[in-house]
Coordinates of N, CA and C in Angstrom, one line a residue:
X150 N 12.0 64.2 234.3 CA 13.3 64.4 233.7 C 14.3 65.1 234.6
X151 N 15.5 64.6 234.4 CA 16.6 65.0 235.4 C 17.0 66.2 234.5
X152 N 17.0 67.2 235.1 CA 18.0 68.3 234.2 C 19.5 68.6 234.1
X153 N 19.8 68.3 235.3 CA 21.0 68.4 235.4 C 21.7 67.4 234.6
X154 N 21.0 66.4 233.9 CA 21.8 66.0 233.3 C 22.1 66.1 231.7
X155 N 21.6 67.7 231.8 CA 21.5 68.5 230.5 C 22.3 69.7 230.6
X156 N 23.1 70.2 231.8 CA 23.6 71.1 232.3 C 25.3 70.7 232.6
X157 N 25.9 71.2 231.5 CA 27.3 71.1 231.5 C 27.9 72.1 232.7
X158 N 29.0 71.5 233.6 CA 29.0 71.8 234.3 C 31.1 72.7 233.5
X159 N 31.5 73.7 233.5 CA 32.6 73.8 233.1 C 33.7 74.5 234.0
X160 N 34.7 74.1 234.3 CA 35.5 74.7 235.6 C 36.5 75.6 235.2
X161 N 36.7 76.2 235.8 CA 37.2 77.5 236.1 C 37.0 78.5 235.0
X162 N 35.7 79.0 234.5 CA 35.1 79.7 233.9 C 34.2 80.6 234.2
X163 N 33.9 81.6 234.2 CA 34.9 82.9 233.5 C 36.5 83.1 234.0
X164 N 36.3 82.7 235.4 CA 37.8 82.9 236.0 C 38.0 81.5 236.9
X165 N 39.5 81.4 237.0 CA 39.6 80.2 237.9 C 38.6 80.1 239.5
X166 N 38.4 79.2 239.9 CA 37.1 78.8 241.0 C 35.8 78.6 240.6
X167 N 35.7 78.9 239.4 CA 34.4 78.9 239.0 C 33.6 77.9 238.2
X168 N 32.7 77.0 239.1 CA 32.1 76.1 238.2 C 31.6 76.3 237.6
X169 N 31.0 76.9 236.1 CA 30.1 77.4 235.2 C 29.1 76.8 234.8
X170 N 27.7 77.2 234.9 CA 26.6 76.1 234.3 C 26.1 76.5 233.2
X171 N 26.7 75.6 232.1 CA 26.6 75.9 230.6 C 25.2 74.9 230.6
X172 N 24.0 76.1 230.5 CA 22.7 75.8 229.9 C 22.4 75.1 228.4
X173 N 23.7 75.1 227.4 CA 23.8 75.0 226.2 C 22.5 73.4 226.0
X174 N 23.7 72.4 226.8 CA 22.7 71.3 226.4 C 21.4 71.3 226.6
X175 N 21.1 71.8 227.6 CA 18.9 72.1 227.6 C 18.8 72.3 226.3
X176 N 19.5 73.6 225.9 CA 18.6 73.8 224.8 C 18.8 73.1 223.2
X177 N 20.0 72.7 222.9 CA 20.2 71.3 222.1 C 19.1 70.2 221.7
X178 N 18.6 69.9 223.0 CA 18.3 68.8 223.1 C 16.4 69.0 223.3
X179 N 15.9 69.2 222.1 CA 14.3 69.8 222.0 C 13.7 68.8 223.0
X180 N 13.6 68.0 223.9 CA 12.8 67.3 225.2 C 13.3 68.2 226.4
X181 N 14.6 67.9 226.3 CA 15.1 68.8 227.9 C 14.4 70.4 227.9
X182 N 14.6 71.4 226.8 CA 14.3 72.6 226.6 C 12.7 72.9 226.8
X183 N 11.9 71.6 225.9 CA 10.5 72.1 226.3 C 10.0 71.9 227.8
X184 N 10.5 70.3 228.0 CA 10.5 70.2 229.6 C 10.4 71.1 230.4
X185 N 11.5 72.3 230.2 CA 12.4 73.3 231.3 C 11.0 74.3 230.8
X186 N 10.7 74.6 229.8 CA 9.8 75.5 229.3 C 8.2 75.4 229.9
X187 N 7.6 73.7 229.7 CA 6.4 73.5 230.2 C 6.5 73.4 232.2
X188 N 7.3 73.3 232.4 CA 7.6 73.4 234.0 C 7.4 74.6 234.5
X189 N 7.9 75.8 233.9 CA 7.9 76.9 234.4 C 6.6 77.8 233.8
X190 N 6.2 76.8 232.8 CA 4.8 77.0 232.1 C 3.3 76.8 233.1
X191 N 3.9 75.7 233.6 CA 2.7 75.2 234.8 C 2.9 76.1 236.1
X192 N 4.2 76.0 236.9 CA 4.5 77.1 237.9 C 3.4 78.7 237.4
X193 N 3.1 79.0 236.3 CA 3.0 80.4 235.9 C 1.6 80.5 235.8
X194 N 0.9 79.4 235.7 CA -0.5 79.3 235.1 C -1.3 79.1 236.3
X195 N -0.5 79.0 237.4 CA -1.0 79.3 238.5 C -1.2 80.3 239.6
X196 N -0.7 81.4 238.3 CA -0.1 82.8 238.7 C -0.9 83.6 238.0
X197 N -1.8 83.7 237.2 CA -2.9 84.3 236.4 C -1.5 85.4 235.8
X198 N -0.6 85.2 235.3 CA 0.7 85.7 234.6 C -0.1 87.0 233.6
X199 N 0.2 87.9 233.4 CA 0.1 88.8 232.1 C 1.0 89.2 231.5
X200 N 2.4 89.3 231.7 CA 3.6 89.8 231.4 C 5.0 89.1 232.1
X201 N 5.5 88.5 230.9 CA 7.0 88.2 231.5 C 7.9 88.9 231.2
X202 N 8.9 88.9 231.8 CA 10.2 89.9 231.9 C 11.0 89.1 232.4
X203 N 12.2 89.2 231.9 CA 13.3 88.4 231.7 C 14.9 89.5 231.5
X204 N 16.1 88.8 232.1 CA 16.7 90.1 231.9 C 17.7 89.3 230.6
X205 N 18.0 90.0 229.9 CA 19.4 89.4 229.2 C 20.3 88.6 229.5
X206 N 21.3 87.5 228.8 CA 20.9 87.0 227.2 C 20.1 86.0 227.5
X207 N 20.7 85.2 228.5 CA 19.8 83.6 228.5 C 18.5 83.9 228.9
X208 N 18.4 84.5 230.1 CA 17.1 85.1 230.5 C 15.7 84.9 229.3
X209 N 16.2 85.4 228.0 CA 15.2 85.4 227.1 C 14.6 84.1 226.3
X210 N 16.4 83.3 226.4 CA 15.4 82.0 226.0 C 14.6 81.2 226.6
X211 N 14.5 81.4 227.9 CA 12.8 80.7 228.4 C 12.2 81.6 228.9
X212 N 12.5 82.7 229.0 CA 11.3 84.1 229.5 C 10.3 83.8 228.1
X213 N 10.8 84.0 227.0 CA 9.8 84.1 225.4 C 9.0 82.8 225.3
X214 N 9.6 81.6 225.3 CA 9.0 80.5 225.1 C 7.5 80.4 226.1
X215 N 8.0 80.6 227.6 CA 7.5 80.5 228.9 C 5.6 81.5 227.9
X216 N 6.5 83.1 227.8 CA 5.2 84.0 227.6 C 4.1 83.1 226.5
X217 N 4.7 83.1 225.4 CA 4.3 82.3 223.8 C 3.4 81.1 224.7
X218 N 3.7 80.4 225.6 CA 2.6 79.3 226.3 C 1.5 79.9 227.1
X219 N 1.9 81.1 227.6 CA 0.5 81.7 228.5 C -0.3 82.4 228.0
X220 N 0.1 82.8 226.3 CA -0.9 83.5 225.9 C -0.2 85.1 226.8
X221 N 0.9 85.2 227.2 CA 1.2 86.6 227.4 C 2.0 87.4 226.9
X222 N 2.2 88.4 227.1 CA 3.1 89.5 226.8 C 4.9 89.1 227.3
X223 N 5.8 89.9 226.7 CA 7.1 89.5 226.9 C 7.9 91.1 226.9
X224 N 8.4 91.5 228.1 CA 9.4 92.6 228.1 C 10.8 92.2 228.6
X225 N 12.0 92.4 227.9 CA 13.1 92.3 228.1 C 13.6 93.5 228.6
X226 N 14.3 92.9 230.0 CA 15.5 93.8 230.4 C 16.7 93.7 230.1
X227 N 17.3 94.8 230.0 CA 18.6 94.5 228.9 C 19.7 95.4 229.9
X228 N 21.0 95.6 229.3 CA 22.1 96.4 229.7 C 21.9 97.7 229.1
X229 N 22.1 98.9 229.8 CA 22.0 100.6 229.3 C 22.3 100.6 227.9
X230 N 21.8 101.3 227.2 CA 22.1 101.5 225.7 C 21.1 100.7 224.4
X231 N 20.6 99.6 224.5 CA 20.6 98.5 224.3 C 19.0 98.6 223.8
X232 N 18.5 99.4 224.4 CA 16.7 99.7 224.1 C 16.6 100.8 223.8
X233 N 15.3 101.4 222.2 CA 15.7 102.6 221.7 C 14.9 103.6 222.0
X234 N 13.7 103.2 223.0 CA 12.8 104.4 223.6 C 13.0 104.7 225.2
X235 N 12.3 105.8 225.5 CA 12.8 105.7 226.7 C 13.3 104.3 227.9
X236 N 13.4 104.8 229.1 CA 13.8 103.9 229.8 C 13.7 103.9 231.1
X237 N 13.3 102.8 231.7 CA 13.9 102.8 233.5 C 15.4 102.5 233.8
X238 N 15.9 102.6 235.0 CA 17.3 102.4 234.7 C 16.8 101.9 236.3
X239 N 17.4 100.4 236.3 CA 17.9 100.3 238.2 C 18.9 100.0 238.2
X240 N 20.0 99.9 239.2 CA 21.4 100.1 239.2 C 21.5 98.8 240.6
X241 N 22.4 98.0 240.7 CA 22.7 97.0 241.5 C 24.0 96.3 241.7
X242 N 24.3 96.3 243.2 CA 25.8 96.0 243.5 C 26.4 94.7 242.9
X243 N 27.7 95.2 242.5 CA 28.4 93.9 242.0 C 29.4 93.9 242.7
X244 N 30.1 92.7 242.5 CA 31.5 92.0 244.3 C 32.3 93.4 244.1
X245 N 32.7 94.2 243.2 CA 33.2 95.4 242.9 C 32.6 96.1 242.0
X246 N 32.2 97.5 243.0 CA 31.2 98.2 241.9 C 29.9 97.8 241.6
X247 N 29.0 98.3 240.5 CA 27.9 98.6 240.2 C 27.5 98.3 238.7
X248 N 26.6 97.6 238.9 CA 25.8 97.5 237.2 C 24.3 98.1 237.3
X249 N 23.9 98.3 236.1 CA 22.5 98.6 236.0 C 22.1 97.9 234.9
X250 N 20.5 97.7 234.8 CA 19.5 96.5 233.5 C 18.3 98.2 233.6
X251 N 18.4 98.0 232.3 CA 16.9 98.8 231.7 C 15.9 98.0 231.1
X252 N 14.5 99.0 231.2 CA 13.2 98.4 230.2 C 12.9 99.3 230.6
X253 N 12.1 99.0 228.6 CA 11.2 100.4 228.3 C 10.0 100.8 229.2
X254 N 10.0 102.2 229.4 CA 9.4 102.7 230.4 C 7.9 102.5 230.2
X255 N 7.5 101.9 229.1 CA 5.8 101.5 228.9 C 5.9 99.9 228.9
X256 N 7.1 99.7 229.3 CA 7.2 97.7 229.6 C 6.3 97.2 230.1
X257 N 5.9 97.9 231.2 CA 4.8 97.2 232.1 C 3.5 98.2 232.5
X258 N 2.5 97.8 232.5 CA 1.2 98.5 233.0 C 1.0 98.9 234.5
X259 N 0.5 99.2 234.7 CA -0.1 99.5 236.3 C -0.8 98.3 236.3
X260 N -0.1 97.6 237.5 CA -1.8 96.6 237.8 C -1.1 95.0 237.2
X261 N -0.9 95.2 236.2 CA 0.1 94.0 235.2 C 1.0 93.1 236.4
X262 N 0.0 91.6 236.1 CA 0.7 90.6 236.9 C 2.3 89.8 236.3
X263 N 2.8 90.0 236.8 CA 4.6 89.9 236.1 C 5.5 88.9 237.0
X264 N 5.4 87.7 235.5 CA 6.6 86.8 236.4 C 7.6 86.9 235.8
X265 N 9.0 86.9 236.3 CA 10.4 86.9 235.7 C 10.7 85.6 235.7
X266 N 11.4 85.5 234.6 CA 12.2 84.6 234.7 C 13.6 84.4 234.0
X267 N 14.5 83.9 234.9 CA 15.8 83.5 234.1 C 16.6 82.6 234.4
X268 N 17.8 82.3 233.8 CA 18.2 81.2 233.8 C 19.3 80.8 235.0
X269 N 19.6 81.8 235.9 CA 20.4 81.7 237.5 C 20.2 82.2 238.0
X270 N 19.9 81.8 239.6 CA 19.5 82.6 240.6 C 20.8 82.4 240.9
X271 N 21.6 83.5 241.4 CA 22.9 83.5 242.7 C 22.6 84.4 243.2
X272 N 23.6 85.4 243.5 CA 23.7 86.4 244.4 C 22.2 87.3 244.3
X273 N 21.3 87.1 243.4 CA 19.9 87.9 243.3 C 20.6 89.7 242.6
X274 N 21.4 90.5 242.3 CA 21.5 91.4 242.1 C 20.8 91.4 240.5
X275 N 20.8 90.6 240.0 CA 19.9 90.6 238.7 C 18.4 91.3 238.7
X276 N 17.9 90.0 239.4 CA 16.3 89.6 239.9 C 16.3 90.7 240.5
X277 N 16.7 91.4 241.8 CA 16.6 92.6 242.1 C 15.9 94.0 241.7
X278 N 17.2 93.6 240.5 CA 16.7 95.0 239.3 C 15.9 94.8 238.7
X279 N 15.6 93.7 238.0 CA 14.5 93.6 237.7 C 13.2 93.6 238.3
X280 N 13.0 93.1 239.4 CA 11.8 93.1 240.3 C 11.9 95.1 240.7
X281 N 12.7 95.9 240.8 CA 12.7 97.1 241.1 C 11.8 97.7 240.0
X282 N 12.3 97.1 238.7 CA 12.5 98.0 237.3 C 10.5 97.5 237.2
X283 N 10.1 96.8 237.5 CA 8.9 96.0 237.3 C 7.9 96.8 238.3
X284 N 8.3 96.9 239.6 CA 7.2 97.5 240.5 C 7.5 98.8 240.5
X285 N 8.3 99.5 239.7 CA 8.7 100.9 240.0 C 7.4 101.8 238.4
X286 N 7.1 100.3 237.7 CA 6.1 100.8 236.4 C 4.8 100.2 236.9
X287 N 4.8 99.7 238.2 CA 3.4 99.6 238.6 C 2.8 98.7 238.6
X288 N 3.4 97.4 238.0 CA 3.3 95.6 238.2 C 3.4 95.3 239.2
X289 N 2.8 93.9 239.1 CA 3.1 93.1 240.9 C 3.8 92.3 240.3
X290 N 4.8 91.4 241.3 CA 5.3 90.4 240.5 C 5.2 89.4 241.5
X291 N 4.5 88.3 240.7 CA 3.6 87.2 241.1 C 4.8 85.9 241.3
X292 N 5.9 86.1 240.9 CA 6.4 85.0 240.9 C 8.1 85.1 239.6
X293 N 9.3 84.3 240.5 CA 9.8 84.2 239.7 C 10.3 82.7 239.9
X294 N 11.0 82.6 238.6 CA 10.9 81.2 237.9 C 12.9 80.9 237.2
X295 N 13.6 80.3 238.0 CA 15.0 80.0 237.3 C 14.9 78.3 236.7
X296 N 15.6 78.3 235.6 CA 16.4 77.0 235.6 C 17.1 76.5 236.7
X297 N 18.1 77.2 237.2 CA 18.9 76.4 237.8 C 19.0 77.9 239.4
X298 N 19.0 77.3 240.2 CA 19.7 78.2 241.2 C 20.9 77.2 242.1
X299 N 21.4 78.8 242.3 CA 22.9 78.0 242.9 C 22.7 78.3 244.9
X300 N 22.5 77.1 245.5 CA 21.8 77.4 246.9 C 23.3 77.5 247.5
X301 N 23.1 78.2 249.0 CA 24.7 78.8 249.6 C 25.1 80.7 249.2
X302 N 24.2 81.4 248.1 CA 24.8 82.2 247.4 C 23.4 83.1 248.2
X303 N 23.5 84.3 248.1 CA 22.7 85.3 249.0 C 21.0 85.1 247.5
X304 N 20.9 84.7 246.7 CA 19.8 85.1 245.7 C 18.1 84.3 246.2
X305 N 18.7 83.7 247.2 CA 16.8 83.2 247.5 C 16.3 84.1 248.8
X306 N 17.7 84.8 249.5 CA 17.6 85.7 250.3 C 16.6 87.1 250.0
X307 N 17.2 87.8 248.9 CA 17.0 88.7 247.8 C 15.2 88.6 247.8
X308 N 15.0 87.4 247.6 CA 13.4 86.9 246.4 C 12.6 86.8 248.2
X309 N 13.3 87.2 249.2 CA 12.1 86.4 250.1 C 10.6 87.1 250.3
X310 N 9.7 86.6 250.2 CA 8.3 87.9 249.8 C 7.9 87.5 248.6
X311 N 8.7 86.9 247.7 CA 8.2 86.3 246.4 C 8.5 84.9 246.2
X312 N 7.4 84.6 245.6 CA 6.9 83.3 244.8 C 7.6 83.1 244.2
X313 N 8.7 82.1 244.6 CA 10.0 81.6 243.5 C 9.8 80.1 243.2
X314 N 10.6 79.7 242.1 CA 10.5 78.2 241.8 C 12.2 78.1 240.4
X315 N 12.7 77.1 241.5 CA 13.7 77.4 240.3 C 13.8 75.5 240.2
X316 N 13.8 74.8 239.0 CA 13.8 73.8 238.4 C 14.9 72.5 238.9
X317 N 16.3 73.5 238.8 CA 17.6 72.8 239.5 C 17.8 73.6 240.7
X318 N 18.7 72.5 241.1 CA 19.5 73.4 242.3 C 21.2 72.6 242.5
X319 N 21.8 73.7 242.9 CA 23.5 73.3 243.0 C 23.9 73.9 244.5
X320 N 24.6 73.2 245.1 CA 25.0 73.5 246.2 C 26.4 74.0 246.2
X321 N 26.8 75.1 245.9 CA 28.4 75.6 245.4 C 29.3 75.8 247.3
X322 N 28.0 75.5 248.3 CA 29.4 75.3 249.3 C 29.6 74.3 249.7
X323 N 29.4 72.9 248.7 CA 30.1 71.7 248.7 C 31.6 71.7 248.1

């Protein structure tokens, strides 16, 4: 299955220059979605997986599905405020300024094999946090897993040392 031809492409969104990859139709369309789901399903089962982690919003709809098929656990990373027990906090550069993603600080075990997954690799400041927020509670992380990555953009730089697999790919310096 071609994905991309499930991946609306919308211009100048959020801001003008911006080609936007609206994931919407994957998930519409219950063949494209399980597809994207059993793909990243198979990539993982070859990862003896125990825990996924995913960061917010999209992130969760194939982080959950992905876990629900391995028979594993599922921890979401989220934006500060957002989770009601304690927390890790990692913090990561943005083109101006700083964001941070939390999870709960019993998210992950010591030892706990941890694949992320979400739905765009670019600049990697996401994945980052998350891979920080993951080996900082004592996981290894075996592998991460996108829908779509955008190649040209610093985010496969970011992952190098880990086991990545992203489904699509876009060349944004065409």
């Amino acid at each position: 299955m071609r994905l991309k031809d499930y991946i609306a492409e919308v211009m100048d969104f959020p801001k003008k220059g911006i080609a936007f990859k609206d994931i919407t139709p994957v998930l519409q369309d219950p063949e494209a979605f399980q597809y994207a789901v059993s793909q990243i399903t198979a990539y993982a089962k070859t990862l003896g997986v125990d825990m996924v982690a995913s960061p917010e919003a999209r992130g969760f709809l194939f982080g959950v599905p992905v876990a629900l098929d391995l028979g594993a656990g599922f921890v979401p990373v989220r934006k500060p405020g957002k989770l009601p027990r304690p927390v890790e906090t990692a913090y990561y550069e943005l083109e101006y300024g700083t964001d941070s993603l939390c999870m709960h600080a019993d998210g992950i075990k010591p030892g706990q094999k941890v694949l992320i997954v979400d739905d765009l690799l670019a600049t990697g400041g996401t994945i980052a946090a998350t891979i920080a927020l993951v080996e900082r509670l004592g996981g290894e992380v075996v592998g991460c897993a996108f829908l779509i990555e955008l190649l040209g953009l610093p985010g496969r730089d970011v992952l190098k040392g880990y086991d990545t697999l992203a489904l699509t790919t876009y060349d944004v310096s065409e």
